[in-house]
Coordinates of C-alpha atoms in Angstrom, one line a residue:
M796 CA 227.0 166.8 -2.4
T797 CA 224.8 165.7 0.6
D798 CA 225.2 164.1 4.0
A799 CA 223.6 161.0 2.0
G800 CA 226.6 161.0 -0.4
W801 CA 229.6 158.7 -0.1
S802 CA 233.3 159.8 1.0
R803 CA 236.0 159.9 -1.5
R804 CA 237.3 156.7 0.0
E805 CA 234.2 154.5 -0.1
L806 CA 233.1 155.1 -3.7
L807 CA 236.8 154.1 -4.8
A808 CA 236.4 151.0 -2.6
A809 CA 232.8 150.6 -4.2
M810 CA 234.5 151.0 -7.2
A811 CA 237.3 148.6 -6.7
A812 CA 234.6 146.1 -5.3
G813 CA 233.1 146.1 -8.7
A814 CA 230.1 148.4 -8.6
A815 CA 228.6 149.7 -11.7
T816 CA 228.6 153.0 -12.6
S817 CA 225.8 155.2 -14.2
M818 CA 228.5 154.5 -17.5
L819 CA 226.3 151.2 -17.8
P820 CA 224.6 150.7 -21.6
R821 CA 221.5 151.9 -21.1
G822 CA 218.7 149.4 -20.1
A823 CA 221.4 147.3 -18.2
R824 CA 220.9 145.3 -15.8
A825 CA 224.0 145.7 -12.5
V826 CA 225.5 142.0 -11.2
G827 CA 223.6 141.9 -8.5
G828 CA 220.3 143.1 -10.3
G829 CA 220.0 146.0 -8.1
L830 CA 220.3 149.8 -8.3
L831 CA 221.7 152.4 -6.0
L832 CA 220.0 156.0 -6.5
R833 CA 222.8 158.3 -4.7
D834 CA 222.8 161.8 -4.0
V835 CA 219.2 162.1 -4.2
S836 CA 216.5 164.5 -3.1
V837 CA 213.6 162.3 -2.3
V838 CA 210.1 163.8 -2.7
D839 CA 208.2 160.8 -1.1
G840 CA 204.5 161.7 -2.6
T841 CA 203.2 161.9 1.1
G842 CA 203.5 165.7 1.0
A843 CA 206.2 165.7 3.5
P844 CA 209.4 167.8 2.9
A845 CA 211.6 166.9 0.3
R846 CA 214.9 165.3 2.0
A847 CA 218.2 164.4 0.9
A848 CA 219.0 160.3 0.7
D849 CA 220.8 157.4 -1.2
V850 CA 217.6 155.3 -2.2
L851 CA 218.6 151.7 -2.7
V852 CA 216.4 149.4 -5.1
A853 CA 216.4 145.4 -5.6
D854 CA 214.1 142.7 -6.3
G855 CA 211.8 145.0 -7.9
R856 CA 211.4 146.7 -3.9
I857 CA 212.8 149.6 -2.2
V858 CA 215.4 148.1 0.1
Q859 CA 216.9 151.3 1.8
I860 CA 216.5 154.4 1.9
G861 CA 219.2 157.1 3.8
R862 CA 222.8 156.3 3.4
V863 CA 223.4 153.5 1.9
G864 CA 226.8 151.8 2.9
R865 CA 229.5 150.1 0.1
R866 CA 228.9 146.9 1.2
V867 CA 225.0 146.2 0.9
A868 CA 225.1 148.4 -2.5
R869 CA 227.7 145.8 -3.7
G870 CA 227.0 145.0 -7.2
A871 CA 224.4 147.3 -7.7
R872 CA 224.1 150.1 -10.9
I873 CA 224.9 153.4 -9.1
I874 CA 222.5 156.3 -10.6
E875 CA 224.5 159.8 -9.6
G876 CA 220.9 161.6 -8.6
G877 CA 223.1 164.8 -8.5
G878 CA 220.4 166.2 -6.1
R879 CA 217.8 165.3 -8.5
V880 CA 214.4 164.7 -7.4
L881 CA 213.0 161.0 -6.7
A882 CA 209.8 160.9 -7.1
P883 CA 207.1 157.7 -6.8
G884 CA 206.1 157.0 -10.1
F885 CA 203.1 159.2 -11.4
I886 CA 199.6 157.3 -11.5
D887 CA 197.2 158.4 -14.1
L888 CA 193.3 157.7 -13.3
H889 CA 192.0 158.1 -16.1
V890 CA 193.3 157.1 -19.4
H891 CA 192.4 155.3 -22.9
G892 CA 193.7 153.0 -24.9
D893 CA 195.0 149.3 -25.1
P894 CA 198.4 148.1 -24.2
L895 CA 197.9 145.4 -26.7
Q896 CA 197.8 147.6 -29.7
H897 CA 199.8 150.6 -28.6
S898 CA 203.0 152.2 -26.9
Y899 CA 202.5 154.2 -23.9
Q900 CA 206.1 156.0 -24.2
P901 CA 204.1 159.6 -24.2
F902 CA 203.3 158.6 -20.7
L903 CA 206.2 157.4 -19.4
A904 CA 208.1 160.1 -21.2
M905 CA 206.1 162.7 -18.1
G906 CA 206.9 160.4 -15.4
V907 CA 203.7 158.3 -15.2
T908 CA 204.0 154.3 -14.4
T909 CA 200.3 153.5 -13.9
V910 CA 197.5 154.1 -16.6
V911 CA 193.9 153.6 -15.0
L912 CA 191.9 152.2 -18.5
G913 CA 188.4 151.4 -18.7
Q914 CA 187.0 155.2 -18.7
D915 CA 183.4 156.5 -19.6
G916 CA 182.1 153.6 -19.3
S917 CA 183.5 151.4 -22.0
S918 CA 185.8 148.8 -20.8
P919 CA 189.0 148.2 -22.9
G920 CA 189.8 145.7 -25.6
A921 CA 185.7 144.6 -25.6
G922 CA 185.1 147.1 -29.3
K923 CA 182.0 148.5 -29.9
E924 CA 179.6 145.7 -29.3
G925 CA 181.4 144.6 -26.1
R926 CA 181.8 141.1 -27.1
R927 CA 185.4 140.6 -25.4
R928 CA 185.2 140.2 -21.8
L929 CA 187.2 142.2 -19.7
P930 CA 188.6 139.2 -17.6
D931 CA 190.3 137.7 -21.0
W932 CA 191.5 141.4 -21.9
M933 CA 193.2 141.6 -18.4
D934 CA 194.8 138.1 -19.0
A935 CA 196.2 138.9 -22.4
V936 CA 197.2 142.0 -21.0
E937 CA 198.9 140.0 -18.3
R938 CA 200.9 137.8 -20.6
S939 CA 201.7 140.5 -23.2
G940 CA 204.1 141.9 -20.4
P941 CA 203.0 145.5 -21.1
D942 CA 205.0 149.0 -21.1
I943 CA 203.5 151.0 -18.4
N944 CA 201.3 149.3 -15.4
V945 CA 197.7 149.1 -16.6
A946 CA 194.7 148.7 -14.5
T947 CA 191.4 148.9 -15.3
C948 CA 187.5 149.9 -14.6
S949 CA 184.7 148.1 -15.7
G950 CA 182.5 150.4 -18.4
H951 CA 179.0 150.2 -17.5
G952 CA 178.3 151.0 -21.1
T953 CA 180.2 147.9 -21.9
L954 CA 178.2 145.6 -19.2
R955 CA 175.3 147.1 -20.7
R956 CA 175.4 145.3 -24.4
Q957 CA 177.2 142.6 -22.7
A958 CA 173.7 142.1 -20.6
G959 CA 172.1 142.3 -23.3
I960 CA 170.3 145.8 -23.0
D961 CA 169.6 147.8 -26.3
D962 CA 171.2 151.1 -26.3
A963 CA 167.6 152.8 -26.3
T964 CA 166.4 151.0 -23.4
R965 CA 165.5 153.3 -20.8
E966 CA 164.2 151.1 -17.9
P967 CA 165.8 147.9 -18.5
S968 CA 163.9 144.5 -16.4
Q969 CA 165.0 143.2 -13.2
A970 CA 166.6 140.0 -15.2
E971 CA 168.7 142.3 -17.4
I972 CA 169.6 144.6 -14.1
A973 CA 170.7 141.2 -12.7
R974 CA 172.6 139.9 -15.7
L975 CA 174.5 143.4 -15.3
V976 CA 175.5 142.8 -12.0
A977 CA 176.3 139.4 -12.7
L978 CA 178.9 140.6 -15.2
L979 CA 180.3 143.2 -12.9
E980 CA 180.8 140.5 -10.4
E981 CA 182.9 138.8 -13.1
D982 CA 184.9 141.7 -13.8
L983 CA 185.6 142.6 -10.0
A984 CA 186.6 139.5 -8.9
A985 CA 189.1 139.3 -11.5
G986 CA 190.8 142.4 -10.6
S987 CA 189.4 145.4 -11.9
F988 CA 189.3 148.4 -9.9
G989 CA 185.4 149.3 -9.9
T990 CA 183.2 150.6 -12.3
S991 CA 183.0 153.8 -14.7
T992 CA 179.9 155.1 -16.4
G993 CA 180.0 158.2 -19.1
L994 CA 176.2 159.2 -18.8
E995 CA 176.8 162.0 -21.5
Y996 CA 177.8 159.5 -24.0
V997 CA 175.2 156.8 -25.8
P998 CA 174.8 153.8 -24.4
G999 CA 174.8 155.5 -20.3
M1000 CA 173.0 158.3 -21.1
Y1001 CA 169.8 156.1 -21.4
A1002 CA 170.3 154.9 -18.2
Q1003 CA 168.4 155.7 -15.2
Q1004 CA 169.5 156.0 -11.3
A1005 CA 167.9 153.1 -10.4
E1006 CA 169.8 150.9 -13.2
I1007 CA 173.4 152.6 -12.3
A1008 CA 172.4 152.5 -8.3
A1009 CA 172.7 148.2 -8.7
L1010 CA 176.1 148.5 -9.7
G1011 CA 177.0 150.4 -6.6
Q1012 CA 176.4 147.3 -4.3
A1013 CA 178.5 145.1 -5.8
V1014 CA 181.4 147.5 -6.1
A1015 CA 180.9 148.4 -2.5
R1016 CA 181.4 144.4 -1.6
F1017 CA 184.7 144.4 -3.5
G1018 CA 186.2 147.7 -2.1
G1019 CA 186.4 149.0 -5.6
V1020 CA 185.5 152.5 -6.9
A1021 CA 182.9 154.2 -8.9
M1022 CA 184.2 156.8 -11.1
S1023 CA 182.1 159.0 -13.6
H1024 CA 182.0 161.0 -16.2
M1025 CA 178.8 162.8 -15.3
R1026 CA 175.4 163.2 -16.8
S1027 CA 176.3 166.9 -17.6
E1028 CA 179.1 169.1 -16.7
D1029 CA 177.4 172.3 -17.9
D1030 CA 177.2 175.4 -15.0
D1031 CA 173.7 175.1 -14.0
R1032 CA 173.8 171.4 -14.3
V1033 CA 176.8 170.2 -12.3
E1034 CA 176.1 170.3 -9.0
A1035 CA 172.9 168.1 -9.6
S1036 CA 175.0 165.8 -12.3
I1037 CA 177.3 165.3 -8.8
R1038 CA 174.6 164.6 -6.5
E1039 CA 173.0 162.0 -9.1
H1040 CA 176.9 160.4 -9.3
I1041 CA 176.9 160.0 -5.2
E1042 CA 173.7 159.1 -4.7
A1043 CA 173.7 155.9 -7.5
S1044 CA 177.1 155.2 -6.0
R1045 CA 176.5 154.4 -2.6
P1046 CA 177.8 152.8 -0.6
A1047 CA 180.9 152.6 -3.0
R1048 CA 183.4 155.4 -3.0
T1049 CA 182.3 158.0 -5.4
H1050 CA 185.2 159.7 -7.7
I1051 CA 184.3 162.2 -10.3
S1052 CA 186.4 162.2 -13.4
H1053 CA 188.1 165.2 -15.1
L1054 CA 185.8 167.7 -12.5
K1055 CA 185.0 170.8 -14.7
V1056 CA 182.4 173.4 -15.3
V1057 CA 181.8 174.1 -18.8
Y1058 CA 180.4 177.4 -19.2
G1059 CA 180.9 178.8 -15.6
E1060 CA 183.6 181.6 -15.1
G1061 CA 186.0 182.6 -12.1
V1062 CA 187.6 181.5 -8.6
E1063 CA 184.1 182.3 -7.1
R1064 CA 182.3 179.7 -9.2
A1065 CA 185.2 177.1 -8.4
E1066 CA 185.2 177.8 -4.5
R1067 CA 181.4 177.0 -4.4
L1068 CA 181.8 174.1 -5.9
L1069 CA 184.3 172.6 -4.1
Q1070 CA 182.1 173.8 -1.0
A1071 CA 179.3 171.8 -2.0
L1072 CA 181.5 168.6 -2.3
E1073 CA 183.3 169.5 1.1
E1074 CA 179.7 169.4 2.5
Y1075 CA 179.5 165.9 1.1
R1076 CA 182.8 164.6 2.7
R1077 CA 181.7 166.0 6.4
A1078 CA 178.2 163.9 5.7
G1079 CA 180.3 161.2 5.6
I1080 CA 180.7 161.0 1.4
E1081 CA 184.1 159.4 0.4
L1082 CA 184.1 162.0 -2.7
T1083 CA 187.3 162.7 -4.8
A1084 CA 188.3 163.8 -8.1
D1085 CA 190.4 164.8 -11.0
A1086 CA 191.1 167.3 -13.8
Y1087 CA 193.5 168.0 -16.2
P1088 CA 195.6 171.6 -16.9
Y1089 CA 193.5 172.0 -20.0
A1090 CA 190.9 174.8 -21.3
A1091 CA 189.1 172.4 -23.5
S1092 CA 188.4 169.1 -23.4
Y1093 CA 188.4 166.2 -26.2
T1094 CA 185.3 164.2 -26.7
G1095 CA 182.6 163.7 -29.7
V1096 CA 181.1 166.3 -31.7
G1097 CA 178.0 164.2 -30.6
I1098 CA 177.9 166.0 -27.7
L1099 CA 176.3 169.5 -29.1
F1100 CA 173.7 166.9 -30.4
P1101 CA 170.4 167.1 -28.1
E1102 CA 169.1 163.4 -26.9
W1103 CA 166.8 163.1 -29.8
A1104 CA 169.3 162.8 -32.4
M1105 CA 171.7 160.6 -31.1
P1106 CA 172.3 157.1 -31.9
P1107 CA 170.4 154.5 -32.0
T1108 CA 168.0 156.7 -33.3
D1109 CA 167.9 157.2 -36.9
Y1110 CA 170.0 160.3 -38.0
A1111 CA 168.7 160.4 -41.9
E1112 CA 164.9 160.4 -40.4
V1113 CA 165.8 163.1 -37.8
L1114 CA 167.2 165.4 -40.4
A1115 CA 163.8 164.3 -42.9
T1116 CA 161.5 165.2 -40.2
R1117 CA 163.0 167.8 -38.0
R1118 CA 166.3 169.2 -39.7
D1119 CA 165.0 172.5 -38.5
E1120 CA 164.7 171.9 -34.9
L1121 CA 167.5 170.3 -34.8
R1122 CA 169.5 173.0 -37.0
A1123 CA 168.6 175.6 -34.7
A1124 CA 169.5 173.2 -31.4
L1125 CA 172.9 173.1 -32.8
Q1126 CA 173.4 176.9 -33.3
A1127 CA 172.0 177.7 -29.9
R1128 CA 174.4 175.3 -28.3
M1129 CA 177.5 175.9 -30.4
I1130 CA 176.9 179.7 -29.7
R1131 CA 176.7 179.3 -25.9
R1132 CA 180.1 177.2 -25.8
G1133 CA 181.9 179.7 -27.5
G1134 CA 181.3 180.1 -30.6
P1135 CA 182.4 178.0 -34.2
G1136 CA 186.3 179.0 -32.9
A1137 CA 186.1 177.7 -30.1
L1138 CA 186.0 174.2 -31.6
L1139 CA 188.8 172.3 -32.7
F1140 CA 188.7 169.1 -35.2
G1141 CA 191.0 166.0 -33.9
S1142 CA 189.9 163.4 -36.5
G1143 CA 188.1 163.2 -39.7
P1144 CA 188.6 165.0 -43.0
H1145 CA 188.9 168.1 -40.9
V1146 CA 191.7 167.5 -38.3
G1147 CA 193.6 170.8 -37.6
K1148 CA 190.6 172.7 -38.4
S1149 CA 188.2 174.6 -36.2
L1150 CA 184.3 174.5 -37.2
A1151 CA 184.6 178.6 -38.0
Q1152 CA 187.1 177.7 -40.6
V1153 CA 185.7 174.5 -41.8
S1154 CA 182.4 176.4 -42.5
E1155 CA 184.3 179.5 -44.0
E1156 CA 185.8 177.3 -46.4
A1157 CA 182.7 175.4 -47.6
G1158 CA 180.9 178.6 -48.0
Q1159 CA 177.5 177.3 -45.3
A1160 CA 177.0 178.5 -41.9
F1161 CA 178.2 176.0 -39.5
P1162 CA 175.2 174.8 -38.0
D1163 CA 174.7 173.4 -41.4
V1164 CA 178.2 172.0 -41.0
L1165 CA 177.4 170.0 -38.3
L1166 CA 174.0 168.8 -39.3
E1167 CA 176.2 167.0 -42.6
I1168 CA 179.3 165.7 -40.1
G1169 CA 176.2 164.4 -37.8
P1170 CA 176.6 163.2 -34.1
R1171 CA 179.3 160.6 -35.3
G1172 CA 181.7 162.7 -36.8
G1173 CA 184.5 162.3 -34.8
Q1174 CA 186.7 164.1 -32.3
A1175 CA 187.4 167.5 -31.2
A1176 CA 188.8 169.7 -28.7
H1177 CA 186.2 171.9 -26.9
F1178 CA 187.5 175.2 -25.8
V1179 CA 184.7 175.5 -23.2
M1180 CA 186.3 176.2 -19.7
D1181 CA 187.6 179.1 -17.7
E1182 CA 191.2 179.0 -16.8
A1183 CA 191.1 180.4 -13.6
L1184 CA 188.0 178.4 -12.6
Q1185 CA 189.8 175.5 -13.4
A1186 CA 193.3 175.9 -12.2
R1187 CA 191.3 176.7 -8.4
L1188 CA 189.5 173.2 -9.2
M1189 CA 193.0 171.8 -9.5
V1190 CA 194.9 172.8 -6.1
D1191 CA 192.3 171.3 -3.9
P1192 CA 193.7 168.9 -1.9
H1193 CA 190.7 166.2 -2.9
V1194 CA 191.4 166.7 -6.7
A1195 CA 194.4 164.6 -8.3
I1196 CA 195.7 165.2 -11.4
A1197 CA 194.7 162.7 -14.5
S1198 CA 195.0 163.3 -18.1
D1199 CA 192.5 161.6 -20.0
G1200 CA 194.7 161.0 -22.6
S1201 CA 195.6 158.2 -25.2
P1202 CA 198.7 157.0 -27.1
G1203 CA 198.3 159.2 -30.3
G1204 CA 195.4 161.3 -29.6
S1205 CA 194.7 164.3 -31.1
H1206 CA 194.6 166.3 -27.8
P1207 CA 198.5 167.6 -25.8
R1208 CA 196.8 166.4 -22.8
G1209 CA 198.1 162.7 -23.9
A1210 CA 201.2 163.7 -23.9
G1211 CA 201.7 167.0 -21.5
T1212 CA 199.3 166.7 -18.5
F1213 CA 201.8 166.0 -15.9
A1214 CA 205.1 167.5 -17.7
R1215 CA 202.4 170.6 -17.7
W1216 CA 201.5 170.1 -14.3
I1217 CA 204.8 170.5 -12.7
E1218 CA 205.9 172.9 -14.8
E1219 CA 203.3 175.7 -14.7
F1220 CA 201.7 174.4 -11.4
A1221 CA 204.7 174.0 -9.2
V1222 CA 207.6 175.2 -10.6
G1223 CA 206.5 178.4 -12.8
E1224 CA 203.5 179.9 -11.1
G1225 CA 204.1 178.0 -7.4
R1226 CA 200.1 177.5 -7.3
V1227 CA 201.4 174.4 -5.1
S1228 CA 204.6 173.2 -3.3
L1229 CA 206.3 170.6 -5.4
E1230 CA 205.3 168.0 -2.9
E1231 CA 202.1 168.7 -2.9
A1232 CA 202.2 168.8 -6.9
V1233 CA 204.0 165.4 -6.5
R1234 CA 201.4 164.4 -3.8
K1235 CA 198.2 164.9 -6.2
V1236 CA 199.8 162.7 -8.6
T1237 CA 200.9 159.9 -6.7
S1238 CA 199.7 159.2 -3.0
L1239 CA 196.4 160.7 -3.7
P1240 CA 195.2 158.7 -6.6
A1241 CA 197.0 155.4 -5.0
S1242 CA 194.4 156.0 -2.2
I1243 CA 191.8 156.2 -4.5
L1244 CA 192.4 152.6 -6.1
R1245 CA 193.8 151.7 -2.4
L1246 CA 197.2 150.3 -4.0
A1247 CA 198.9 149.7 -0.8
D1248 CA 202.3 149.5 -2.3
R1249 CA 202.5 152.1 -5.2
G1250 CA 202.4 155.7 -4.9
A1251 CA 204.6 156.4 -2.0
V1252 CA 208.8 156.1 -1.7
R1253 CA 209.3 154.2 1.2
E1254 CA 211.0 150.9 2.5
G1255 CA 209.2 147.9 1.0
A1256 CA 207.2 149.7 -1.5
V1257 CA 207.4 148.5 -5.0
A1258 CA 210.0 150.7 -7.3
D1259 CA 207.9 152.7 -9.4
L1260 CA 210.3 155.9 -9.8
V1261 CA 210.9 158.6 -11.5
L1262 CA 213.9 160.7 -11.4
F1263 CA 213.7 164.4 -12.8
D1264 CA 215.1 168.1 -12.1
P1265 CA 211.8 170.4 -11.8
A1266 CA 213.5 173.3 -13.5
S1267 CA 214.0 171.0 -16.8
V1268 CA 210.3 169.6 -17.2
R1269 CA 208.5 171.1 -20.2
A1270 CA 205.5 170.1 -21.7
N1271 CA 205.6 170.4 -25.6
A1272 CA 202.7 169.2 -26.5
D1273 CA 200.2 171.8 -28.0
Y1274 CA 197.2 171.7 -30.4
V1275 CA 199.2 172.0 -33.5
D1276 CA 201.7 169.0 -32.3
P1277 CA 199.7 166.7 -29.6
T1278 CA 202.2 163.5 -29.5
A1279 CA 204.9 166.1 -28.5
Q1280 CA 207.0 163.8 -26.0
A1281 CA 207.2 166.0 -22.8
E1282 CA 211.6 166.4 -21.9
G1283 CA 213.0 166.5 -18.3
F1284 CA 212.1 163.4 -16.9
D1285 CA 215.7 161.5 -17.2
L1286 CA 214.8 158.2 -15.8
V1287 CA 212.0 156.0 -14.7
L1288 CA 211.8 152.8 -12.9
L1289 CA 208.8 150.3 -13.2
N1290 CA 208.8 147.3 -11.1
G1291 CA 212.5 148.3 -10.2
T1292 CA 213.3 147.9 -13.9
P1293 CA 214.4 151.0 -15.3
A1294 CA 211.8 151.1 -18.5
F1295 CA 212.6 154.8 -19.7
E1296 CA 215.8 156.6 -19.7
G1297 CA 217.9 159.3 -22.3
G1298 CA 214.2 160.5 -24.0
E1299 CA 213.5 156.8 -24.8
R1300 CA 211.6 153.7 -23.9
V1301 CA 213.9 151.1 -22.9
A1302 CA 212.5 148.2 -21.5
K1303 CA 209.1 146.7 -21.5
A1304 CA 208.7 146.5 -17.3
G1305 CA 205.2 147.0 -17.1
T1306 CA 202.4 144.8 -15.1
L1307 CA 198.8 144.2 -15.2
L1308 CA 197.3 145.7 -11.4
R1309 CA 194.4 143.4 -10.2
H1310 CA 192.6 145.0 -7.4
G1311 CA 193.1 143.0 -4.6
R1312 CA 195.8 141.2 -5.6

C-alpha cells in the first residue's frame, strides 16, 4: 500500500456511503459519473519519475491527483490500481483505415487512445478517385461516435486528384496549384492537423518540390505539421530525401514518417543519420520523426518497380516493349533488398508466402513471378531493415513511436507496436526507462500535433488513460497471426469513459479531434 491509499476506516466509510467498487459490471458508470483510480503508479508522460497517487476522473477530465479523500470520491466507481502504472493514453501518429468501416479494438488493446489518419498522401474516406472531401468525412466520423479518438491529416495525393491534376503530371499549372492550395485550406479550416505526402507512391512520386512547397505556407498559417513518407528511404538517398522534405515543408513544422534506412547496417549508420537531423534542429528547423519496432516494412509490391513501369503508364505496353529491361531492374532491386526470401505477401493469391516460395511452387524465376504480378499486385512485408540500426533510431528523444498499422492489416505492427515497445525496449532490454518509453508515445506525439489537453496525466487534462502492469504486457501479433491482440493493458479510458476492459471493447467512447478546436 502506498501513501496515496486510504485507511481502513476511510475505505469502510466510503463503502458505507455507497461508493462503487471495482466489481461493478464492466463498463458501468457510477452514480456520480466519476472514476477513482486508487493506488496507482502515475507515469505522467512528461518523462518525470513515476509517483504513487490516486487519480480522480469526472466529466471526462482529470480532476485530482494525489491522496483523494472519501468525500471528494463519493459516488465514484473505485478501481483498485494495486500499484499498476497509470499513463496517458498512447497517441499513434501514423495509422491507416477508416473508423466508419472498422473497429480499432486492436489499437485500444495496446493502450492507444488516439490515431492519426490521412497518411502517405491519402486522405481517409476519399476513395481511390478522391471524390469525398475530407470535411464531409470528418463530419460523418463525428456523428458516428468512433471507438477511438480520431485525428487526420490531408493527403497531398488525394488533394491533387481533387484539384483535377492528372497522376502523371509533373508540373501542374499555376491555376492547378492554386486549386490544390484552396482545397487544403478548406481541410485545415475544418480541423485537419496538416498534410501528408507519399512521395514513393503514385501520384506523389510524380510531384516536384515546387508543387509540394506550395502547401507549406498554408500549413504554417494554420499551425499544422507537414508529414511525409519521403521520396526514398534507401541508404544512399535518405539524407537527400530528408532535405527535400524539410525544404518543401517550410515554414511549417516538419515530421518524418517511419524513419528508417533501407539497406543500411549498424548503429554507426544510425548515429550519422541522427547527427544530420540534429544539425537541422540547431539551425532552427522544427524536426521530428516516428518509427516502429519491426525490421520489416509493409507496402505494395509496386515499390519494387521503376517509375516508368508504374501507373498511369500502360503496364501491358511496358511488358510488350521493355520486358527484358524491366525484368533486369526487378531482379537487381530484389537482390539488393535481400533476395526473394525477404518479401512476404500479405494480400492477394499468394498471401502468407514468400516470393521465394511462390517462385519455387510456380517453377519460375522470381523476376518472372514479379512481372506477372505487376506493380498493382498487392501488399507485402519487406524485410529490408537492420535491427540494430532501427533500434538506435527508435530510442532517440525526438523520435516518437507509431505503428503505420491498420485494423485487420497483414503486418503485426497494427496490433503489436506499442506492446512490443513496452515489452522489449523498456521492460526486457531496458534500452529506455519506462518513463521515457511512455513519453515517446504520449506527450511527444501530443506536442507534434499541438494537442494541448492530451498526452499527459495532469489535473485538467482530458482523461485519456491506460492502466497496465508493464511486466504483463505482451505483443502477441506476428507475421503468421498479425492481428493477434496484445495483452497486459487492463483498462483504457477514452475521454473519461472506460472503453476497453477485461480484454475487450466495452464502449464506443472516442471522438473526432479537430486541430485548433
